């Protein structure tokens, strides 16, 4: 029986590592499945963290948050619910919106700023998200923006809003 050469063994090892690591060549001419305006998970990675960082850095939010925290018993955190995100364009699927929502949930749960709750009656705040779709008039480009709004449930006041552009790749 003939033994493989060291070059062949090296090639087989590299191929095995690529397969095991999930790496594979993807022809750049191939398009993502779905319609051209559909978002992909790759496009939304980081959006949750960027928006949470904007929230925590906002001076208006911090002032209102401090007042809300002062109303609570010692050590208690304001309760927050993260609503399901909606799309303003029923023709555009937003499958990645659940991932962004989960990313935000993870960041906010670990931040030490809030207690997350599914019971709206127990919450101080609710965080709403809307995906807006923008189309060029000639149809050549579609872009998306995720807009978050944090509302105080007791006063109905909009406490904070900001957005993040979801770049199409």
JSON list of C-alpha atoms in Angstrom, two decimals:
[
{"chain": "A", "resi": 1, "resn": "UNK", "atom": "CA", "xyz": [0.00, 0.00, 0.00]},
{"chain": "A", "resi": 2, "resn": "UNK", "atom": "CA", "xyz": [1.31, 3.41, -0.99]},
{"chain": "A", "resi": 3, "resn": "UNK", "atom": "CA", "xyz": [1.52, 6.05, 1.76]},
{"chain": "A", "resi": 4, "resn": "UNK", "atom": "CA", "xyz": [0.43, 9.63, 0.97]},
{"chain": "A", "resi": 5, "resn": "UNK", "atom": "CA", "xyz": [3.19, 12.18, 0.58]},
{"chain": "A", "resi": 6, "resn": "UNK", "atom": "CA", "xyz": [3.74, 14.87, 3.18]},
{"chain": "A", "resi": 7, "resn": "UNK", "atom": "CA", "xyz": [2.22, 17.44, 0.79]},
{"chain": "A", "resi": 8, "resn": "UNK", "atom": "CA", "xyz": [-0.90, 15.32, 0.35]},
{"chain": "A", "resi": 9, "resn": "UNK", "atom": "CA", "xyz": [-1.18, 14.83, 4.13]},
{"chain": "A", "resi": 10, "resn": "UNK", "atom": "CA", "xyz": [-0.81, 18.59, 4.67]},
{"chain": "A", "resi": 11, "resn": "UNK", "atom": "CA", "xyz": [-3.49, 19.28, 2.07]},
{"chain": "A", "resi": 12, "resn": "UNK", "atom": "CA", "xyz": [-5.86, 16.74, 3.67]},
{"chain": "A", "resi": 13, "resn": "UNK", "atom": "CA", "xyz": [-5.23, 18.22, 7.13]},
{"chain": "A", "resi": 14, "resn": "UNK", "atom": "CA", "xyz": [-5.96, 21.76, 5.85]},
{"chain": "A", "resi": 15, "resn": "UNK", "atom": "CA", "xyz": [-9.15, 20.55, 4.15]},
{"chain": "A", "resi": 16, "resn": "UNK", "atom": "CA", "xyz": [-10.27, 18.79, 7.33]},
{"chain": "A", "resi": 17, "resn": "UNK", "atom": "CA", "xyz": [-9.63, 21.92, 9.40]},
{"chain": "A", "resi": 18, "resn": "UNK", "atom": "CA", "xyz": [-11.62, 24.06, 6.98]},
{"chain": "A", "resi": 19, "resn": "UNK", "atom": "CA", "xyz": [-14.56, 21.67, 7.06]},
{"chain": "A", "resi": 20, "resn": "UNK", "atom": "CA", "xyz": [-14.41, 21.28, 10.84]},
{"chain": "A", "resi": 21, "resn": "UNK", "atom": "CA", "xyz": [-14.18, 25.04, 11.33]},
{"chain": "A", "resi": 22, "resn": "UNK", "atom": "CA", "xyz": [-17.12, 25.72, 9.06]},
{"chain": "A", "resi": 23, "resn": "UNK", "atom": "CA", "xyz": [-15.04, 27.63, 6.55]},
{"chain": "A", "resi": 24, "resn": "UNK", "atom": "CA", "xyz": [-15.65, 27.08, 2.91]},
{"chain": "A", "resi": 25, "resn": "UNK", "atom": "CA", "xyz": [-15.16, 28.98, -0.29]},
{"chain": "A", "resi": 26, "resn": "UNK", "atom": "CA", "xyz": [-18.22, 30.96, -1.33]},
{"chain": "A", "resi": 27, "resn": "UNK", "atom": "CA", "xyz": [-18.34, 32.21, -4.87]},
{"chain": "A", "resi": 28, "resn": "UNK", "atom": "CA", "xyz": [-18.74, 36.02, -4.68]},
{"chain": "A", "resi": 29, "resn": "UNK", "atom": "CA", "xyz": [-21.05, 35.87, -7.69]},
{"chain": "A", "resi": 30, "resn": "UNK", "atom": "CA", "xyz": [-23.61, 33.92, -5.63]},
{"chain": "A", "resi": 31, "resn": "UNK", "atom": "CA", "xyz": [-26.28, 35.97, -3.87]},
{"chain": "A", "resi": 32, "resn": "UNK", "atom": "CA", "xyz": [-27.85, 35.40, -0.50]},
{"chain": "A", "resi": 33, "resn": "UNK", "atom": "CA", "xyz": [-31.11, 33.52, -0.70]},
{"chain": "A", "resi": 34, "resn": "UNK", "atom": "CA", "xyz": [-34.20, 35.67, -0.56]},
{"chain": "A", "resi": 35, "resn": "UNK", "atom": "CA", "xyz": [-35.01, 39.00, -2.09]},
{"chain": "A", "resi": 36, "resn": "UNK", "atom": "CA", "xyz": [-32.46, 41.80, -2.57]},
{"chain": "A", "resi": 37, "resn": "UNK", "atom": "CA", "xyz": [-33.91, 43.90, 0.27]},
{"chain": "A", "resi": 38, "resn": "UNK", "atom": "CA", "xyz": [-33.88, 41.11, 2.84]},
{"chain": "A", "resi": 39, "resn": "UNK", "atom": "CA", "xyz": [-31.58, 41.55, 5.79]},
{"chain": "A", "resi": 40, "resn": "UNK", "atom": "CA", "xyz": [-29.13, 38.89, 6.84]},
{"chain": "A", "resi": 41, "resn": "UNK", "atom": "CA", "xyz": [-27.77, 38.11, 10.28]},
{"chain": "A", "resi": 42, "resn": "UNK", "atom": "CA", "xyz": [-24.30, 39.25, 9.19]},
{"chain": "A", "resi": 43, "resn": "UNK", "atom": "CA", "xyz": [-25.65, 42.73, 8.58]},
{"chain": "A", "resi": 44, "resn": "UNK", "atom": "CA", "xyz": [-27.15, 43.09, 12.05]},
{"chain": "A", "resi": 45, "resn": "UNK", "atom": "CA", "xyz": [-24.29, 41.78, 14.19]},
{"chain": "A", "resi": 46, "resn": "UNK", "atom": "CA", "xyz": [-23.17, 44.58, 16.48]},
{"chain": "A", "resi": 47, "resn": "UNK", "atom": "CA", "xyz": [-26.32, 46.70, 16.12]},
{"chain": "A", "resi": 48, "resn": "UNK", "atom": "CA", "xyz": [-27.64, 45.71, 19.55]},
{"chain": "A", "resi": 49, "resn": "UNK", "atom": "CA", "xyz": [-24.38, 46.54, 21.30]},
{"chain": "A", "resi": 50, "resn": "UNK", "atom": "CA", "xyz": [-24.01, 49.86, 19.44]},
{"chain": "A", "resi": 51, "resn": "UNK", "atom": "CA", "xyz": [-27.53, 50.93, 20.41]},
{"chain": "A", "resi": 52, "resn": "UNK", "atom": "CA", "xyz": [-27.15, 49.85, 24.04]},
{"chain": "A", "resi": 53, "resn": "UNK", "atom": "CA", "xyz": [-23.91, 51.83, 24.25]},
{"chain": "A", "resi": 54, "resn": "UNK", "atom": "CA", "xyz": [-25.74, 54.90, 22.88]},
{"chain": "A", "resi": 55, "resn": "UNK", "atom": "CA", "xyz": [-28.46, 54.47, 25.50]},
{"chain": "A", "resi": 56, "resn": "UNK", "atom": "CA", "xyz": [-26.01, 54.21, 28.41]},
{"chain": "A", "resi": 57, "resn": "UNK", "atom": "CA", "xyz": [-24.06, 57.26, 27.18]},
{"chain": "A", "resi": 58, "resn": "UNK", "atom": "CA", "xyz": [-27.11, 59.51, 26.73]},
{"chain": "A", "resi": 59, "resn": "UNK", "atom": "CA", "xyz": [-27.18, 62.25, 29.38]},
{"chain": "A", "resi": 60, "resn": "UNK", "atom": "CA", "xyz": [-30.97, 62.73, 29.20]},
{"chain": "A", "resi": 61, "resn": "UNK", "atom": "CA", "xyz": [-31.54, 59.03, 29.77]},
{"chain": "A", "resi": 62, "resn": "UNK", "atom": "CA", "xyz": [-29.06, 58.92, 32.64]},
{"chain": "A", "resi": 63, "resn": "UNK", "atom": "CA", "xyz": [-30.83, 61.80, 34.43]},
{"chain": "A", "resi": 64, "resn": "UNK", "atom": "CA", "xyz": [-34.26, 60.19, 34.05]},
{"chain": "A", "resi": 65, "resn": "UNK", "atom": "CA", "xyz": [-32.85, 56.81, 35.02]},
{"chain": "A", "resi": 66, "resn": "UNK", "atom": "CA", "xyz": [-31.33, 58.23, 38.22]},
{"chain": "A", "resi": 67, "resn": "UNK", "atom": "CA", "xyz": [-34.68, 59.73, 39.17]},
{"chain": "A", "resi": 68, "resn": "UNK", "atom": "CA", "xyz": [-36.44, 56.42, 38.46]},
{"chain": "A", "resi": 69, "resn": "UNK", "atom": "CA", "xyz": [-33.84, 54.51, 40.46]},
{"chain": "A", "resi": 70, "resn": "UNK", "atom": "CA", "xyz": [-34.28, 56.90, 43.41]},
{"chain": "A", "resi": 71, "resn": "UNK", "atom": "CA", "xyz": [-37.99, 55.96, 43.53]},
{"chain": "A", "resi": 72, "resn": "UNK", "atom": "CA", "xyz": [-37.10, 52.28, 43.99]},
{"chain": "A", "resi": 73, "resn": "UNK", "atom": "CA", "xyz": [-36.29, 50.47, 47.22]},
{"chain": "A", "resi": 74, "resn": "UNK", "atom": "CA", "xyz": [-32.57, 50.33, 47.96]},
{"chain": "A", "resi": 75, "resn": "UNK", "atom": "CA", "xyz": [-30.75, 48.10, 45.50]},
{"chain": "A", "resi": 76, "resn": "UNK", "atom": "CA", "xyz": [-33.75, 47.58, 43.20]},
{"chain": "A", "resi": 77, "resn": "UNK", "atom": "CA", "xyz": [-33.32, 48.21, 39.50]},
{"chain": "A", "resi": 78, "resn": "UNK", "atom": "CA", "xyz": [-35.92, 49.60, 37.13]},
{"chain": "A", "resi": 79, "resn": "UNK", "atom": "CA", "xyz": [-37.73, 46.84, 35.22]},
{"chain": "A", "resi": 80, "resn": "UNK", "atom": "CA", "xyz": [-37.64, 46.78, 31.44]},
{"chain": "A", "resi": 81, "resn": "UNK", "atom": "CA", "xyz": [-39.49, 44.84, 28.79]},
{"chain": "A", "resi": 82, "resn": "UNK", "atom": "CA", "xyz": [-38.11, 44.55, 25.26]},
{"chain": "A", "resi": 83, "resn": "UNK", "atom": "CA", "xyz": [-41.05, 44.49, 22.86]},
{"chain": "A", "resi": 84, "resn": "UNK", "atom": "CA", "xyz": [-40.95, 42.51, 19.63]},
{"chain": "A", "resi": 85, "resn": "UNK", "atom": "CA", "xyz": [-39.58, 44.59, 16.78]},
{"chain": "A", "resi": 86, "resn": "UNK", "atom": "CA", "xyz": [-41.76, 45.45, 13.83]},
{"chain": "A", "resi": 87, "resn": "UNK", "atom": "CA", "xyz": [-41.07, 46.37, 10.23]},
{"chain": "A", "resi": 88, "resn": "UNK", "atom": "CA", "xyz": [-42.58, 49.41, 8.55]},
{"chain": "A", "resi": 89, "resn": "UNK", "atom": "CA", "xyz": [-42.55, 47.58, 5.21]},
{"chain": "A", "resi": 90, "resn": "UNK", "atom": "CA", "xyz": [-44.67, 44.43, 5.06]},
{"chain": "A", "resi": 91, "resn": "UNK", "atom": "CA", "xyz": [-42.90, 43.50, 1.81]},
{"chain": "A", "resi": 92, "resn": "UNK", "atom": "CA", "xyz": [-39.52, 43.13, 3.52]},
{"chain": "A", "resi": 93, "resn": "UNK", "atom": "CA", "xyz": [-38.78, 40.16, 5.74]},
{"chain": "A", "resi": 94, "resn": "UNK", "atom": "CA", "xyz": [-36.76, 40.93, 8.85]},
{"chain": "A", "resi": 95, "resn": "UNK", "atom": "CA", "xyz": [-35.71, 37.49, 10.10]},
{"chain": "A", "resi": 96, "resn": "UNK", "atom": "CA", "xyz": [-32.66, 38.96, 11.80]},
{"chain": "A", "resi": 97, "resn": "UNK", "atom": "CA", "xyz": [-34.79, 41.24, 14.01]},
{"chain": "A", "resi": 98, "resn": "UNK", "atom": "CA", "xyz": [-35.18, 38.45, 16.55]},
{"chain": "A", "resi": 99, "resn": "UNK", "atom": "CA", "xyz": [-31.40, 38.12, 16.71]},
{"chain": "A", "resi": 100, "resn": "UNK", "atom": "CA", "xyz": [-30.92, 41.85, 17.31]},
{"chain": "A", "resi": 101, "resn": "UNK", "atom": "CA", "xyz": [-33.61, 41.72, 19.98]},
{"chain": "A", "resi": 102, "resn": "UNK", "atom": "CA", "xyz": [-31.81, 38.79, 21.63]},
{"chain": "A", "resi": 103, "resn": "UNK", "atom": "CA", "xyz": [-28.49, 40.62, 21.36]},
{"chain": "A", "resi": 104, "resn": "UNK", "atom": "CA", "xyz": [-30.04, 43.64, 23.09]},
{"chain": "A", "resi": 105, "resn": "UNK", "atom": "CA", "xyz": [-31.63, 41.41, 25.70]},
{"chain": "A", "resi": 106, "resn": "UNK", "atom": "CA", "xyz": [-28.25, 39.90, 26.51]},
{"chain": "A", "resi": 107, "resn": "UNK", "atom": "CA", "xyz": [-26.48, 43.26, 26.70]},
{"chain": "A", "resi": 108, "resn": "UNK", "atom": "CA", "xyz": [-29.20, 44.89, 28.81]},
{"chain": "A", "resi": 109, "resn": "UNK", "atom": "CA", "xyz": [-29.59, 41.88, 31.13]},
{"chain": "A", "resi": 110, "resn": "UNK", "atom": "CA", "xyz": [-25.85, 41.87, 31.83]},
{"chain": "A", "resi": 111, "resn": "UNK", "atom": "CA", "xyz": [-25.52, 45.65, 32.11]},
{"chain": "A", "resi": 112, "resn": "UNK", "atom": "CA", "xyz": [-26.60, 46.02, 35.73]},
{"chain": "A", "resi": 113, "resn": "UNK", "atom": "CA", "xyz": [-28.95, 48.86, 34.71]},
{"chain": "A", "resi": 114, "resn": "UNK", "atom": "CA", "xyz": [-32.22, 46.92, 34.46]},
{"chain": "A", "resi": 115, "resn": "UNK", "atom": "CA", "xyz": [-34.17, 43.91, 35.56]},
{"chain": "A", "resi": 116, "resn": "UNK", "atom": "CA", "xyz": [-35.76, 42.39, 32.48]},
{"chain": "A", "resi": 117, "resn": "UNK", "atom": "CA", "xyz": [-39.36, 41.29, 32.78]},
{"chain": "A", "resi": 118, "resn": "UNK", "atom": "CA", "xyz": [-42.05, 39.79, 30.58]},
{"chain": "A", "resi": 119, "resn": "UNK", "atom": "CA", "xyz": [-44.76, 41.20, 32.86]},
{"chain": "A", "resi": 120, "resn": "UNK", "atom": "CA", "xyz": [-45.59, 44.61, 31.39]},
{"chain": "A", "resi": 121, "resn": "UNK", "atom": "CA", "xyz": [-47.51, 45.61, 34.51]},
{"chain": "A", "resi": 122, "resn": "UNK", "atom": "CA", "xyz": [-44.33, 45.18, 36.57]},
{"chain": "A", "resi": 123, "resn": "UNK", "atom": "CA", "xyz": [-42.16, 47.23, 34.21]},
{"chain": "A", "resi": 124, "resn": "UNK", "atom": "CA", "xyz": [-40.96, 50.79, 34.46]},
{"chain": "A", "resi": 125, "resn": "UNK", "atom": "CA", "xyz": [-39.84, 50.95, 30.84]},
{"chain": "A", "resi": 126, "resn": "UNK", "atom": "CA", "xyz": [-40.59, 49.30, 27.53]},
{"chain": "A", "resi": 127, "resn": "UNK", "atom": "CA", "xyz": [-38.16, 49.29, 24.60]},
{"chain": "A", "resi": 128, "resn": "UNK", "atom": "CA", "xyz": [-39.74, 49.32, 21.15]},
{"chain": "A", "resi": 129, "resn": "UNK", "atom": "CA", "xyz": [-37.93, 48.66, 17.90]},
{"chain": "A", "resi": 130, "resn": "UNK", "atom": "CA", "xyz": [-38.91, 49.45, 14.32]},
{"chain": "A", "resi": 131, "resn": "UNK", "atom": "CA", "xyz": [-37.06, 48.50, 11.15]},
{"chain": "A", "resi": 132, "resn": "UNK", "atom": "CA", "xyz": [-37.43, 51.18, 8.50]},
{"chain": "A", "resi": 133, "resn": "UNK", "atom": "CA", "xyz": [-36.69, 50.34, 4.91]},
{"chain": "A", "resi": 134, "resn": "UNK", "atom": "CA", "xyz": [-35.37, 52.96, 2.51]},
{"chain": "A", "resi": 135, "resn": "UNK", "atom": "CA", "xyz": [-35.35, 52.30, -1.22]},
{"chain": "A", "resi": 136, "resn": "UNK", "atom": "CA", "xyz": [-33.56, 54.34, -3.86]},
{"chain": "A", "resi": 137, "resn": "UNK", "atom": "CA", "xyz": [-36.01, 55.64, -6.44]},
{"chain": "A", "resi": 138, "resn": "UNK", "atom": "CA", "xyz": [-34.34, 53.61, -9.17]},
{"chain": "A", "resi": 139, "resn": "UNK", "atom": "CA", "xyz": [-34.47, 50.45, -7.04]},
{"chain": "A", "resi": 140, "resn": "UNK", "atom": "CA", "xyz": [-30.67, 50.08, -7.08]},
{"chain": "A", "resi": 141, "resn": "UNK", "atom": "CA", "xyz": [-30.22, 50.06, -3.31]},
{"chain": "A", "resi": 142, "resn": "UNK", "atom": "CA", "xyz": [-32.19, 49.14, -0.23]},
{"chain": "A", "resi": 143, "resn": "UNK", "atom": "CA", "xyz": [-31.01, 50.14, 3.22]},
{"chain": "A", "resi": 144, "resn": "UNK", "atom": "CA", "xyz": [-32.47, 49.62, 6.66]},
{"chain": "A", "resi": 145, "resn": "UNK", "atom": "CA", "xyz": [-32.47, 51.54, 9.90]},
{"chain": "A", "resi": 146, "resn": "UNK", "atom": "CA", "xyz": [-33.33, 50.10, 13.30]},
{"chain": "A", "resi": 147, "resn": "UNK", "atom": "CA", "xyz": [-34.99, 52.73, 15.47]},
{"chain": "A", "resi": 148, "resn": "UNK", "atom": "CA", "xyz": [-35.32, 52.11, 19.20]},
{"chain": "A", "resi": 149, "resn": "UNK", "atom": "CA", "xyz": [-37.62, 54.01, 21.55]},
{"chain": "A", "resi": 150, "resn": "UNK", "atom": "CA", "xyz": [-37.52, 53.70, 25.32]},
{"chain": "A", "resi": 151, "resn": "UNK", "atom": "CA", "xyz": [-40.78, 54.76, 26.97]},
{"chain": "A", "resi": 152, "resn": "UNK", "atom": "CA", "xyz": [-41.57, 55.31, 30.62]},
{"chain": "A", "resi": 153, "resn": "UNK", "atom": "CA", "xyz": [-44.73, 53.29, 31.26]},
{"chain": "A", "resi": 154, "resn": "UNK", "atom": "CA", "xyz": [-45.87, 55.37, 34.23]},
{"chain": "A", "resi": 155, "resn": "UNK", "atom": "CA", "xyz": [-45.66, 58.76, 32.50]},
{"chain": "A", "resi": 156, "resn": "UNK", "atom": "CA", "xyz": [-45.92, 57.67, 28.86]},
{"chain": "A", "resi": 157, "resn": "UNK", "atom": "CA", "xyz": [-42.88, 59.85, 28.17]},
{"chain": "A", "resi": 158, "resn": "UNK", "atom": "CA", "xyz": [-40.40, 59.00, 25.43]},
{"chain": "A", "resi": 159, "resn": "UNK", "atom": "CA", "xyz": [-37.22, 58.76, 27.51]},
{"chain": "A", "resi": 160, "resn": "UNK", "atom": "CA", "xyz": [-34.75, 57.99, 24.73]},
{"chain": "A", "resi": 161, "resn": "UNK", "atom": "CA", "xyz": [-34.64, 57.24, 21.04]},
{"chain": "A", "resi": 162, "resn": "UNK", "atom": "CA", "xyz": [-31.81, 56.50, 18.65]},
{"chain": "A", "resi": 163, "resn": "UNK", "atom": "CA", "xyz": [-31.15, 54.47, 15.54]},
{"chain": "A", "resi": 164, "resn": "UNK", "atom": "CA", "xyz": [-28.55, 52.39, 13.81]},
{"chain": "A", "resi": 165, "resn": "UNK", "atom": "CA", "xyz": [-28.19, 51.89, 10.08]},
{"chain": "A", "resi": 166, "resn": "UNK", "atom": "CA", "xyz": [-28.09, 48.28, 9.03]},
{"chain": "A", "resi": 167, "resn": "UNK", "atom": "CA", "xyz": [-25.74, 48.30, 6.07]},
{"chain": "A", "resi": 168, "resn": "UNK", "atom": "CA", "xyz": [-26.48, 45.97, 3.21]},
{"chain": "A", "resi": 169, "resn": "UNK", "atom": "CA", "xyz": [-23.52, 43.78, 2.28]}
]
